[in-house]
CSV table of C-alpha atoms in Angstrom, one decimal:
chain,number,residue,atom,x,y,z
A,1,MET,CA,19.4,-31.7,28.3
A,2,PRO,CA,21.1,-29.5,25.6
A,3,GLU,CA,18.5,-30.9,22.4
A,4,LEU,CA,15.6,-29.8,24.7
A,5,LEU,CA,16.8,-26.4,25.0
A,6,ALA,CA,18.0,-26.3,21.6
A,7,TRP,CA,14.4,-26.6,20.9
A,8,ILE,CA,13.2,-23.9,23.0
A,9,LEU,CA,15.6,-21.2,21.8
A,10,LEU,CA,14.7,-21.7,18.3
A,11,PHE,CA,10.6,-22.0,19.9
A,12,ALA,CA,11.5,-18.8,21.5
A,13,GLY,CA,12.8,-16.5,18.7
A,14,SER,CA,10.2,-18.1,16.8
A,15,HIS,CA,7.9,-16.2,18.4
A,16,ALA,CA,10.1,-13.6,19.1
A,17,CYS,CA,9.6,-13.2,15.9
A,18,PHE,CA,6.1,-12.9,15.0
A,19,ALA,CA,5.5,-10.4,17.5
A,20,LEU,CA,7.4,-7.7,16.5
A,21,LEU,CA,6.0,-8.5,12.4
A,22,ALA,CA,2.3,-8.2,14.9
A,23,LEU,CA,3.0,-5.2,16.2
A,24,SER,CA,4.0,-3.6,13.0
A,25,GLN,CA,0.6,-3.0,11.7
A,26,GLU,CA,-1.2,0.0,13.7
A,27,ARG,CA,-4.0,-1.8,15.3
A,28,HIS,CA,-2.3,-4.8,17.4
A,29,TRP,CA,0.0,-1.4,18.8
A,30,GLN,CA,-2.6,-0.2,20.2
A,31,ALA,CA,-4.1,-3.0,21.5
A,32,VAL,CA,-1.4,-4.2,23.5
A,33,GLY,CA,-1.8,-0.4,24.6
A,34,ALA,CA,1.6,0.9,24.5
A,35,ALA,CA,1.4,4.7,23.5
A,36,ALA,CA,1.9,6.6,20.1
A,37,MET,CA,3.6,4.4,17.2
A,38,PRO,CA,6.7,6.1,15.8
A,39,GLY,CA,7.0,6.0,12.5
A,40,HIS,CA,9.8,3.3,11.5
A,41,ALA,CA,8.5,1.3,14.7
A,42,ALA,CA,6.0,-0.4,11.4
A,43,SER,CA,9.0,-0.9,9.1
A,44,ARG,CA,11.6,-1.6,11.9
A,45,GLY,CA,8.8,-4.5,13.0
A,46,ARG,CA,8.7,-6.0,9.1
A,47,LEU,CA,12.1,-6.2,9.0
A,48,CYS,CA,13.5,-7.1,12.1
A,49,GLY,CA,10.5,-10.5,12.3
A,50,TYR,CA,11.5,-11.6,8.6
A,51,ALA,CA,15.2,-11.5,9.1
A,52,GLY,CA,14.8,-14.0,12.7
A,53,LEU,CA,12.4,-16.0,10.2
A,54,ALA,CA,15.4,-16.5,7.8
A,55,LEU,CA,17.6,-16.5,10.8
A,56,LEU,CA,15.7,-19.4,12.4
A,57,TYR,CA,15.6,-21.2,9.4
A,58,GLY,CA,19.1,-21.1,8.3
A,59,VAL,CA,19.7,-22.6,12.5
A,60,ALA,CA,16.7,-25.5,12.4
A,61,VAL,CA,18.3,-26.6,8.1
A,62,ALA,CA,21.8,-26.7,9.8
A,63,ARG,CA,21.3,-28.9,13.5
A,64,GLU,CA,18.7,-31.1,11.9
A,65,GLY,CA,19.3,-31.2,8.3
A,66,ALA,CA,17.7,-29.9,5.3
A,67,GLY,CA,14.9,-32.5,5.4
A,68,PHE,CA,13.4,-32.5,9.0
A,69,GLY,CA,14.9,-28.3,8.8
A,70,SER,CA,13.0,-27.7,6.5
A,71,ILE,CA,9.3,-29.8,7.9
A,72,ALA,CA,10.6,-28.3,12.2
A,73,TRP,CA,10.7,-24.7,11.0
A,74,CYS,CA,7.5,-25.2,9.6
A,75,MET,CA,6.1,-27.0,12.8
A,76,LEU,CA,8.1,-23.2,14.9
A,77,LEU,CA,6.3,-21.0,12.3
A,78,PHE,CA,3.2,-23.0,13.0
A,79,PHE,CA,3.3,-22.6,17.3
A,80,GLY,CA,4.9,-19.4,16.7
A,81,ALA,CA,2.3,-17.6,15.0
A,82,MET,CA,-0.4,-19.2,17.1
A,83,THR,CA,1.2,-17.9,20.4
A,84,VAL,CA,1.0,-14.8,19.0
A,85,ALA,CA,-2.3,-14.8,18.3
A,86,LEU,CA,-4.1,-16.4,21.2
A,87,ILE,CA,-1.8,-13.8,23.2
A,88,LEU,CA,-3.1,-11.0,21.3
A,89,SER,CA,-6.8,-12.0,21.4
A,90,TRP,CA,-6.9,-12.4,25.3
A,91,ALA,CA,-4.1,-10.7,26.7
A,92,PRO,CA,-2.7,-8.2,24.7
A,93,ARG,CA,-0.8,-5.8,26.6
A,94,ARG,CA,1.7,-9.0,27.7
A,95,LEU,CA,3.7,-8.6,24.0
A,96,ARG,CA,4.2,-4.9,25.4
A,97,TRP,CA,7.7,-5.9,25.7
A,98,ALA,CA,8.0,-5.9,21.7
A,99,ALA,CA,6.8,-2.7,21.4
A,100,TRP,CA,9.5,-1.4,23.9
A,101,LEU,CA,11.6,-3.3,21.0
A,102,LEU,CA,10.9,-2.0,18.6
A,103,ARG,CA,10.6,1.7,20.2
């Protein structure tokens, strides 16, 4: 059970990082229906998103070793990016929580 919980938390982190990266673009910010984008939101979203992905890489490698941890991290990148892309195309308002983080 702890193994499953760790994978769920890693996926949630990947999803959150890609949501922050997506909302650093004006087009996606407007799609979620948030107020006008603050000037610092784009740079803060990119910084937090990339730093979070680097942190997730470290956690995946620490948990699984260099070989499988790198592959697992790539898998997490794919699934995290795919879920954000699908949410942005079908129900973008569900990412309002990420816009709230960037205020």
